[in-house]
Short mmCIF file of C-alpha atoms in Angstrom, two decimals:
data_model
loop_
_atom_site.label_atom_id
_atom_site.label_comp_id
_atom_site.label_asym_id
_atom_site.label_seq_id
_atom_site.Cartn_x
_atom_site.Cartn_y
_atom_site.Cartn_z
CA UNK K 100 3.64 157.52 118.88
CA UNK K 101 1.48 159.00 121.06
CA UNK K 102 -0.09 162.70 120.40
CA UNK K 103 -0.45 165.43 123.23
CA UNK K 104 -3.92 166.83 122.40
CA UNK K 105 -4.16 169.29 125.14
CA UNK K 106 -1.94 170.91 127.93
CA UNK K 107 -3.79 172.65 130.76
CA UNK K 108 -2.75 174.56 133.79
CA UNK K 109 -4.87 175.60 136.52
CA UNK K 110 -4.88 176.53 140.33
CA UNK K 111 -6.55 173.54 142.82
CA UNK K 112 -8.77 175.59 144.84
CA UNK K 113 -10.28 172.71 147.47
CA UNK K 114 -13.24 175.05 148.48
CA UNK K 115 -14.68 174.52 144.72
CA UNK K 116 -16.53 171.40 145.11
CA UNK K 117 -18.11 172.36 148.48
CA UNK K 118 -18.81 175.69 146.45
CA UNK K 119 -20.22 174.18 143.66
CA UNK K 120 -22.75 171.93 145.28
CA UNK K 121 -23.74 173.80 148.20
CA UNK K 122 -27.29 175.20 147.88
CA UNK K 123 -29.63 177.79 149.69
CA UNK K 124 -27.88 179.42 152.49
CA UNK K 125 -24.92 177.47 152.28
CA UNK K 126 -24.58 178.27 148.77
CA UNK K 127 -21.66 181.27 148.60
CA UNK K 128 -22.37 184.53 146.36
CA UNK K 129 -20.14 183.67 143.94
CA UNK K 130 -20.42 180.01 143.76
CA UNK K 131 -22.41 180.45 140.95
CA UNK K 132 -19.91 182.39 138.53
CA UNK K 133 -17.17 179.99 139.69
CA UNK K 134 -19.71 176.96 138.31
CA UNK K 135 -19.76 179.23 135.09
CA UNK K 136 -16.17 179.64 134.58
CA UNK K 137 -15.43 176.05 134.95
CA UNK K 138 -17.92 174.36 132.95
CA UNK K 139 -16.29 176.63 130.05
CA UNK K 140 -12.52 175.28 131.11
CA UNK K 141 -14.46 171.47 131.37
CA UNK K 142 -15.23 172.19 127.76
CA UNK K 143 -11.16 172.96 126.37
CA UNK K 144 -10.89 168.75 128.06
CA UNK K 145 -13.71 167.74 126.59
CA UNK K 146 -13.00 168.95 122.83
CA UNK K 147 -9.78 167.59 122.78
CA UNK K 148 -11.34 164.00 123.73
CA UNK K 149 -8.18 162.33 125.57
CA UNK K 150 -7.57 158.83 126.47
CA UNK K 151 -5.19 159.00 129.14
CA UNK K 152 -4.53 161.94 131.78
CA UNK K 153 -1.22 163.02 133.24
CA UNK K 154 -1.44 164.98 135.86
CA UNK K 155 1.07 167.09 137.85
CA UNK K 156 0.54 168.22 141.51
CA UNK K 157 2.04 168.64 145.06
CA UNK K 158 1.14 166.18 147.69
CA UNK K 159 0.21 168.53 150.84
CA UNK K 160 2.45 165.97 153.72
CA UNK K 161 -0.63 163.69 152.96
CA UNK K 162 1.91 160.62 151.75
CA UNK K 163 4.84 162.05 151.37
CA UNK K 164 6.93 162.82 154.47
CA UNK K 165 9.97 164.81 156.05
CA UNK K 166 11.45 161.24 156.97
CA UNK K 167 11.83 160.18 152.87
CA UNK K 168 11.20 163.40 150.49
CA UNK K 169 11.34 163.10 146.94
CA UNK K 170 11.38 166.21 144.99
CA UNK K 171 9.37 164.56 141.73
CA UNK K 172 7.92 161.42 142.01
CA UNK K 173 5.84 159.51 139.57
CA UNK K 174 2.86 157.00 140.34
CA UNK K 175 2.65 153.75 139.19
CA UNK K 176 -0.34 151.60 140.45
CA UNK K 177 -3.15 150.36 138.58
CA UNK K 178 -5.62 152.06 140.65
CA UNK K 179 -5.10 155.20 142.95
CA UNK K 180 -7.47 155.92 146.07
CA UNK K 181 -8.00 159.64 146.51
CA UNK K 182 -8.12 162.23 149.19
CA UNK K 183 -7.93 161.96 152.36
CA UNK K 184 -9.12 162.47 155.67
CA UNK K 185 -8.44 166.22 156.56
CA UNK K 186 -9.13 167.13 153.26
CA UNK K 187 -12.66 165.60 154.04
CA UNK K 188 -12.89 167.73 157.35
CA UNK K 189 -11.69 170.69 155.74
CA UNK K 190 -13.42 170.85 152.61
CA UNK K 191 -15.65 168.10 152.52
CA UNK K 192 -14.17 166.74 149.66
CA UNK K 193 -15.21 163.12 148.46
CA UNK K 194 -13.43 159.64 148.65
CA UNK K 195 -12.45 158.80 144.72
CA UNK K 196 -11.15 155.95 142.59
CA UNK K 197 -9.18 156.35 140.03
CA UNK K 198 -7.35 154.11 137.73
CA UNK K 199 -3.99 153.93 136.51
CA UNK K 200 -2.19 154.06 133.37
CA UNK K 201 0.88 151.88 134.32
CA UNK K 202 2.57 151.42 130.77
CA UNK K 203 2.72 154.81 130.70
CA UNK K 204 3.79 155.25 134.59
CA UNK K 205 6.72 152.54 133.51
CA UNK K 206 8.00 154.26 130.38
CA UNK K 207 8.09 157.88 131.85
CA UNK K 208 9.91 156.63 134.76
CA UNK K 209 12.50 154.97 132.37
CA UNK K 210 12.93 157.72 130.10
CA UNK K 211 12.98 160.13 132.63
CA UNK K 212 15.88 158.81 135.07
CA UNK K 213 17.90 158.49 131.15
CA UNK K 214 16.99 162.35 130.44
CA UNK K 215 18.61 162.86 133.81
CA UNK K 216 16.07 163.39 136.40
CA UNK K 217 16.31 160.91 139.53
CA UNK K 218 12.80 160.19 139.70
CA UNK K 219 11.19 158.58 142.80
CA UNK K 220 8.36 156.11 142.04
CA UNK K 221 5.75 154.68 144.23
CA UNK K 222 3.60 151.71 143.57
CA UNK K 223 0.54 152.43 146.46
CA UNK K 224 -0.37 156.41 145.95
CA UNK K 225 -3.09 158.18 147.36
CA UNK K 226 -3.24 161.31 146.25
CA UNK K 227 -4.97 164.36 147.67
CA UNK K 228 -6.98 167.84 146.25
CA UNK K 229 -3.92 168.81 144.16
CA UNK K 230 -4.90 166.14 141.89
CA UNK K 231 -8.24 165.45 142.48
CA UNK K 232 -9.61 169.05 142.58
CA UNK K 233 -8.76 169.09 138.67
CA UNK K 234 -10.94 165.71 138.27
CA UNK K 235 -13.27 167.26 139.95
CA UNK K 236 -13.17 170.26 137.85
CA UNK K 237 -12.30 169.07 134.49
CA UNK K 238 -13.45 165.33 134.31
CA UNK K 239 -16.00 164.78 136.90
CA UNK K 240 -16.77 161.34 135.51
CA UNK K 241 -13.58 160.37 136.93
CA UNK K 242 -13.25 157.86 133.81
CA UNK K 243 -9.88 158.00 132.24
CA UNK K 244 -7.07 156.14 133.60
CA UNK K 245 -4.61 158.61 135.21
CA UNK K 246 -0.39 159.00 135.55
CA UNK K 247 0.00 161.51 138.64
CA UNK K 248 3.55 163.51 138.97
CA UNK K 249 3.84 165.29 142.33
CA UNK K 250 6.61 167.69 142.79
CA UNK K 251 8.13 169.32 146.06
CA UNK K 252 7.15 172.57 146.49
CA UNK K 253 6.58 172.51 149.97
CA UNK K 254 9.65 170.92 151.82
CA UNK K 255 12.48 172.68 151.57
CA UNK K 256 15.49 172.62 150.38
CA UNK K 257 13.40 172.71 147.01
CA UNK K 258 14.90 172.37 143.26
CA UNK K 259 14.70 175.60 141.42
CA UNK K 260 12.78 177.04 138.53
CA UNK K 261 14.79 176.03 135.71
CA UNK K 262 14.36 172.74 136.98
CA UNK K 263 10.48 172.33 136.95
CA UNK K 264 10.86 174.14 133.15
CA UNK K 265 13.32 171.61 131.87
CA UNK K 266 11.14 168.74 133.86
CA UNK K 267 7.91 170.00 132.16
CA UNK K 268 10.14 169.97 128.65
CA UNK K 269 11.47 166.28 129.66
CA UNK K 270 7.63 165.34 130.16
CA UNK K 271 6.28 166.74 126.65
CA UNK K 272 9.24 165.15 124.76
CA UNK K 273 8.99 161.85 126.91
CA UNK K 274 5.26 161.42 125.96
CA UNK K 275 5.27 161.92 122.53
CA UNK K 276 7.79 159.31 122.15
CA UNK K 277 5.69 156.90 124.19
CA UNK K 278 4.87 153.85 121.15
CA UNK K 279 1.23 154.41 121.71
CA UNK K 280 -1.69 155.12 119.54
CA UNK K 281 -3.50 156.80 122.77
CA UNK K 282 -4.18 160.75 122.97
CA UNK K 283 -2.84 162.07 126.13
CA UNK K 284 -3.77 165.44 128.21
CA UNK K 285 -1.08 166.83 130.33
CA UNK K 286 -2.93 168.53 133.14
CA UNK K 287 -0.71 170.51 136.01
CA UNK K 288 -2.29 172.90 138.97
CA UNK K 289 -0.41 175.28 141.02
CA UNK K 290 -0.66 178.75 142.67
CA UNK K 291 -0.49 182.33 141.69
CA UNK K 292 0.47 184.46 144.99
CA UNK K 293 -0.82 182.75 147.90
CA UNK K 294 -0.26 182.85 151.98
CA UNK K 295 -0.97 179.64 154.52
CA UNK K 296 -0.31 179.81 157.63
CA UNK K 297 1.10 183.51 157.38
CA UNK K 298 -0.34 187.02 158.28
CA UNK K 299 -1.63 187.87 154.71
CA UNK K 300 -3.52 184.54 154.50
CA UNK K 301 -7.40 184.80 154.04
CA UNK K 302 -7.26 188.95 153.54
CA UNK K 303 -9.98 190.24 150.44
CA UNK K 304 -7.87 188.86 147.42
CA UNK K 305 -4.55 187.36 146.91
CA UNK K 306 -1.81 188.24 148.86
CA UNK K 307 0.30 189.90 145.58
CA UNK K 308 -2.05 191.22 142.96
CA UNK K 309 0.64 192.84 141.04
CA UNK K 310 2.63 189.37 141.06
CA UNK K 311 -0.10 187.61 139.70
CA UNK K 312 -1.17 189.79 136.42
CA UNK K 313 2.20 189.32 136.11
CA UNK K 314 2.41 185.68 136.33
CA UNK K 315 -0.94 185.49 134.12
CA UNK K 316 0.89 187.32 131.12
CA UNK K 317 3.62 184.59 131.09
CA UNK K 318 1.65 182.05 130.77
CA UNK K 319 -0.21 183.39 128.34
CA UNK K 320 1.94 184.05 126.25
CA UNK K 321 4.19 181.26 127.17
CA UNK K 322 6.80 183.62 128.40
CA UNK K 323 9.35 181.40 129.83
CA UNK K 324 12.21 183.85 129.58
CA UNK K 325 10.66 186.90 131.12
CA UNK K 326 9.64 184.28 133.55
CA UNK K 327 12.86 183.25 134.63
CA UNK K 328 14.16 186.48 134.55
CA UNK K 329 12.42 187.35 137.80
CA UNK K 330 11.24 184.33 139.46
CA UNK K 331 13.88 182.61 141.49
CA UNK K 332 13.64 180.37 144.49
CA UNK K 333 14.26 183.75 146.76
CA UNK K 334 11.79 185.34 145.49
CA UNK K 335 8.57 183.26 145.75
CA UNK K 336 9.13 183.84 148.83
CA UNK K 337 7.69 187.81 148.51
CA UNK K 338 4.52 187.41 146.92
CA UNK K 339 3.51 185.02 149.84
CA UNK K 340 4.92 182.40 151.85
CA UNK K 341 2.94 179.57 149.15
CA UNK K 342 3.54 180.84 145.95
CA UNK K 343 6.35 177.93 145.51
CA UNK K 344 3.18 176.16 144.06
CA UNK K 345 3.81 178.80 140.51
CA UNK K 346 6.67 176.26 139.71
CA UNK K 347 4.06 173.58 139.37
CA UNK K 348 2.68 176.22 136.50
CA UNK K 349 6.45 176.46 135.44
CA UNK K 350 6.66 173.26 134.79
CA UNK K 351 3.32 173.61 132.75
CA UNK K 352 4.93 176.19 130.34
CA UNK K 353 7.96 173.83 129.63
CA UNK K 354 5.03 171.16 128.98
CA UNK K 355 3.44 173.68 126.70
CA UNK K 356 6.97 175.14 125.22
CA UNK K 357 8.48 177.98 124.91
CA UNK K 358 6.75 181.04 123.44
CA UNK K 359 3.49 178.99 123.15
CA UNK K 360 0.74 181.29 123.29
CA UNK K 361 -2.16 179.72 125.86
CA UNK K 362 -5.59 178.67 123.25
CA UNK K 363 -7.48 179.57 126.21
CA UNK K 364 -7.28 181.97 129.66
CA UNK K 365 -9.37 182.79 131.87
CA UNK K 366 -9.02 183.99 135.59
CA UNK K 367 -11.48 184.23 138.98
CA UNK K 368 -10.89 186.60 141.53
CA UNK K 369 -11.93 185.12 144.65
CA UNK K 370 -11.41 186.14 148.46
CA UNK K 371 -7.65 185.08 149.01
CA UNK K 372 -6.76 184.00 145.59
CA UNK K 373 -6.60 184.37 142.20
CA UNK K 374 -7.71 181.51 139.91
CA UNK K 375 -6.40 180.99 136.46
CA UNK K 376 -6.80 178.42 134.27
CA UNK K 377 -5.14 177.74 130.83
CA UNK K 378 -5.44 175.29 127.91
CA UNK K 379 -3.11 175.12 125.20
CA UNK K 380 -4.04 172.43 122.11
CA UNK K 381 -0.54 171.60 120.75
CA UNK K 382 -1.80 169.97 117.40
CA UNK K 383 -4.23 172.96 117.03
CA UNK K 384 -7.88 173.48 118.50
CA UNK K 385 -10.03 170.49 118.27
CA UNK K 386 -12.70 171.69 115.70
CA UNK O 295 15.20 172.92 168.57
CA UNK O 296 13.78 170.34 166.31
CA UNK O 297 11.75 171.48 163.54
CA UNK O 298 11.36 168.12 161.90
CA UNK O 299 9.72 166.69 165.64
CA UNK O 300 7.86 170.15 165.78
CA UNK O 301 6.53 169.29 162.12
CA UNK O 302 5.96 165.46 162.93
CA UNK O 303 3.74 166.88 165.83
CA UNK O 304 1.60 168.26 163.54
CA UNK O 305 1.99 166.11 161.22
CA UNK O 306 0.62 162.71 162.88
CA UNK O 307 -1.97 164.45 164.81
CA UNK O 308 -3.72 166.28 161.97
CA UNK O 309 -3.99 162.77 160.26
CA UNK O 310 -5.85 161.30 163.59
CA UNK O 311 -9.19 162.15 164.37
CA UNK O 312 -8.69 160.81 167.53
CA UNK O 313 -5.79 162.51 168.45
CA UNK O 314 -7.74 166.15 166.99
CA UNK O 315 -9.54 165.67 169.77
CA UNK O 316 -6.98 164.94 172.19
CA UNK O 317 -5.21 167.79 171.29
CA UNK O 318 -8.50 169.99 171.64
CA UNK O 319 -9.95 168.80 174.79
CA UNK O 320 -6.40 168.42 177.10
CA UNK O 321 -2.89 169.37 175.42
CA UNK O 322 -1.02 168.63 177.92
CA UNK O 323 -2.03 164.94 177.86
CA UNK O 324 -1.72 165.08 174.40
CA UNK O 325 1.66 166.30 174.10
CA UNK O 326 2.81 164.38 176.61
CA UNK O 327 1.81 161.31 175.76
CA UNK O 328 2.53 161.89 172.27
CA UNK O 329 6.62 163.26 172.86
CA UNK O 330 6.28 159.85 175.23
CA UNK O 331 5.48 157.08 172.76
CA UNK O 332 5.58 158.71 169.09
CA UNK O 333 7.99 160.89 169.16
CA UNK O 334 10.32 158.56 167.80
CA UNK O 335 8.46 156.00 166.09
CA UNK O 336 9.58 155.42 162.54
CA UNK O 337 6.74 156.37 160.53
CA UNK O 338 5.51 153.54 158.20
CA UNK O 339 8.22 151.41 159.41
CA UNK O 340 7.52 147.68 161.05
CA UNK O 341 7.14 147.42 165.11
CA UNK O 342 10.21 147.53 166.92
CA UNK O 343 12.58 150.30 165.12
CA UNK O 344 12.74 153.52 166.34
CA UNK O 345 14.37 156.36 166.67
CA UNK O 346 16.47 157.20 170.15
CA UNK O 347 17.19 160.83 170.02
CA UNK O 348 14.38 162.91 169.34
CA UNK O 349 12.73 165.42 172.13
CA UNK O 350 11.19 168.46 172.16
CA UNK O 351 13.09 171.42 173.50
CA UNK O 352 11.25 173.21 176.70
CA UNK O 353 10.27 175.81 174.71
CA UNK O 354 8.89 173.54 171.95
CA UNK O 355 6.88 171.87 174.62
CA UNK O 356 5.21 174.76 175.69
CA UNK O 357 4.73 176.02 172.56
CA UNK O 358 2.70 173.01 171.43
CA UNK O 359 0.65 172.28 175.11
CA UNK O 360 -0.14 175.94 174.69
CA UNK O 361 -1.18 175.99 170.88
CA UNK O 362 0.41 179.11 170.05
CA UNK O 363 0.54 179.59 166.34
CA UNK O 364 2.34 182.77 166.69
CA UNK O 365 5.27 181.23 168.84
CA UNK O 366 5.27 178.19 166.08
CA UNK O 367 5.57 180.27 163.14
CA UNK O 368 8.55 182.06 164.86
CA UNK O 369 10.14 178.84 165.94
CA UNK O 370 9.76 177.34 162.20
CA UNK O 371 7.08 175.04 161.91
CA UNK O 372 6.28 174.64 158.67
CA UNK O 373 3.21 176.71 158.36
CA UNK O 374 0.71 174.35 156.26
CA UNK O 375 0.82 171.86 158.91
CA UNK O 376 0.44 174.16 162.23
CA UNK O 377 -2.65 175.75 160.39
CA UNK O 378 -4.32 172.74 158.99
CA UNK O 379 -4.30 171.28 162.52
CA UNK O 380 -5.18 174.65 164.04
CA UNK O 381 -8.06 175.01 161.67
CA UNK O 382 -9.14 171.71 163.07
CA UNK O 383 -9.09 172.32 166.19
CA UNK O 384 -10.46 175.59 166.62
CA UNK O 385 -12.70 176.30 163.60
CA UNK O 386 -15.95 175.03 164.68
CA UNK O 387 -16.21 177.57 167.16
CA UNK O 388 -16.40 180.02 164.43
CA UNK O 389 -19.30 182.83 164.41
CA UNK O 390 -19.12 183.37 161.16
CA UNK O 391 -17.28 182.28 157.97
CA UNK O 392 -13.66 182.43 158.08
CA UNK O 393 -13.26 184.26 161.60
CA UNK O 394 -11.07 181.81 163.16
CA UNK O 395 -8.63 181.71 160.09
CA UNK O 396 -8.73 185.89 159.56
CA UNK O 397 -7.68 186.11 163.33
CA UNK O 398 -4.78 183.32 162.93
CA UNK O 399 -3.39 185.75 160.47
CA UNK O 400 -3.78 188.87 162.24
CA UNK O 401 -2.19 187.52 165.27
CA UNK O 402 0.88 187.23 163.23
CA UNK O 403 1.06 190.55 161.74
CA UNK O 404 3.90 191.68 163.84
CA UNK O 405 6.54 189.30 161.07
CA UNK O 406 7.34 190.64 157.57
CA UNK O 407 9.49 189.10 155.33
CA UNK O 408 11.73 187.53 155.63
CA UNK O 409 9.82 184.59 157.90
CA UNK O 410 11.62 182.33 159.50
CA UNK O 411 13.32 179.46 158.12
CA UNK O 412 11.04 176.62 157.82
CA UNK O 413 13.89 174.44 156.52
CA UNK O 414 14.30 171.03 158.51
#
């Protein structure tokens, strides 16, 4: 069977890469402690030396549209092209490659329509910065074959909390039943508080501080119940009109189970958000 | 009203670097032509299917020739797509870093919660 060697959680800020290579003038004041930070979370990826890379995001109406919405849909295509053209205009982000792990596309598709989720499945997928930005931070080789999830948090009506949990449990369970000797990392990004498009986008942090120490704490400390207890689909909407994107780290924390305690946390304070990023080694640290 | 045309507005023009610039230089053209011939086009759907029911309301129109975020937001557009495009559009003529973006928010500061529905 194969073994989940890490689970890791992070937001998908799309300014990092400009960030990270800009120099000189260009080169923002705190591009430098960002670079610091992330080489650090690189490291929890590296250590746990994975063959294969699941990886959870939201699609940003780059593929998927208003006219045919899934709420979770799973890639399966032996190669996926990679960001797109706004996203090159916006952030200058780069044109990638990356391959596809289709035996493992095929089985979590089958297992997961027979654990009950109606999965959508798309055979030509080019995915955008909520998937890429974590290559980019966390395997910038862009080497190991890749199974991309996205979820709807963006379109509503969207399914609720419980539901990314119990997806994120489905996932876990689904891959270590997978007949495979290969060591898989389960990588997922979404948002703490967070505003687009709204008036408390772009202000000197975060739009909700005080939401996001909270959210921190839970996934730390794999708090799933104190989670639930105040995050519903009403009120995501409070801490800014984005923050649907914290089911995506939801979904993460039924990956990582129940009352799992994160191996690693860490957290950036940047100019409209907060970035957090967590690793948690399910078969204990890599030594 | 039509959020979903209001949306596929955005939508197909922030994807189109030609049409960026359309929208920039002469919105009226743009929106006119664009309610004329793409409105209802099935998106990634073979030549000669389309939709027959689809139009903007008046005040949709105007909203979009006239690029008013703040009228948008009010109306429903979902808010990703109206600021991605805006950001397009209107961010090179920033002074300095983020101006254009810090002013799209302040413009709206008259709306607390609840927003409006962005439902389609």
């Amino acid at each position: 069977m194969a073994s989940i060697v890490a689970v890791i959680a992070s937001t998908h800020h799309p300014f990092y890469y400009r960030a990270s290579t800009s120099t000189g003038a260009d080169r923002p004041p705190f591009a430098d402690e960002w670079t610091r930070k992330i080489l650090a979370f690189r490291e929890t990826l590296t250590r746990a030396n994975p063959d294969v890379l699941v990886m959870v995001g939201s699609d940003h109406f780059h593929q998927l549209w208003l006219d045919n919405m899934p709420q979770f849909l799973v890639g399966k295509a032996p190669v996926y092209d990679a960001n797109w053209y706004n996203e090159e205009r916006e952030f200058g982000l780069p044109r990638m490659t990356l391959k596809g792990q289709e035996d493992l596309s095929s089985h979590i598709l089958r297992a997961g329509l027979d654990e009950g989720f109606d999965l959508a499945f798309s055979n030509e997928l080019r995915i955008d910065h909520s998937i890429t930005c974590p290559i980019i931070t966390l395997r910038p080789e862009a080497d190991l074959p890749i199974v991309p999830i996205y979820t709807n948090i963006f379109a509503p009506p969207l399914p609720r909390p419980t539901r990314f949990v119990d997806l994120g449990v489905a996932i876990r369970k689904i891959i270590e039943e997978w007949p495979s000797h290969l060591r898989v990392a389960v990588i997922g990004t979404g948002h703490l508080s967070l505003e687009l498009g709204g008036p408390r986008q772009f202000g000197p942090h975060g739009p909700d501080p005080a939401f996001d120490e909270r959210a921190v704490a839970w996934i730390a400390n794999g708090d799933l119940d104190g989670c639930l207890r105040e995050v519903t689909l009403d009120s995501l909407h409070a801490p800014g009109n984005a923050t649907h994107g914290f089911m995506d780290f939801m979904l993460m924390m039924g990956v990582a189970g129940a009352g799992a305690k994160a191996d690693y946390v860490d957290t950036f304070d940047l100019f409209h958000t907060m970035e957090a990023y967590f690793t948690w080694y399910p078969n204990g640290a890599p030594a | 009203m039509s959020k979903y045309l209001l949306n596929k507005f955005l939508f197909t023009v922030d994807r189109d670097p030609e049409l960026v610039e359309r929208y920039r230089e002469d919105p009226r053209e743009l929106v006119t032509w664009w309610e004329s011939t793409v409105a209802n086009s099935l998106l990634n759907c073979h030549s000669g299917e389309a939709s027959t029911w689809l139009e903007f309301t008046p005040a949709e129109r105007d909203a979009l020739i006239e690029r008013d975020h703040v009228r948008l937001f009010e109306m429903g557009a979902h808010p990703f797509l109206t600021l991605t495009l805006f950001i397009a559009v209107f961010e090179r003529d920033n002074t300095e870093p983020l101006e254009y973006q810090k002013a799209y928010g302040a413009a709206l500061s008259g709306f607390s919660l609840p927003y409006p529905d962005i439902a389609t």
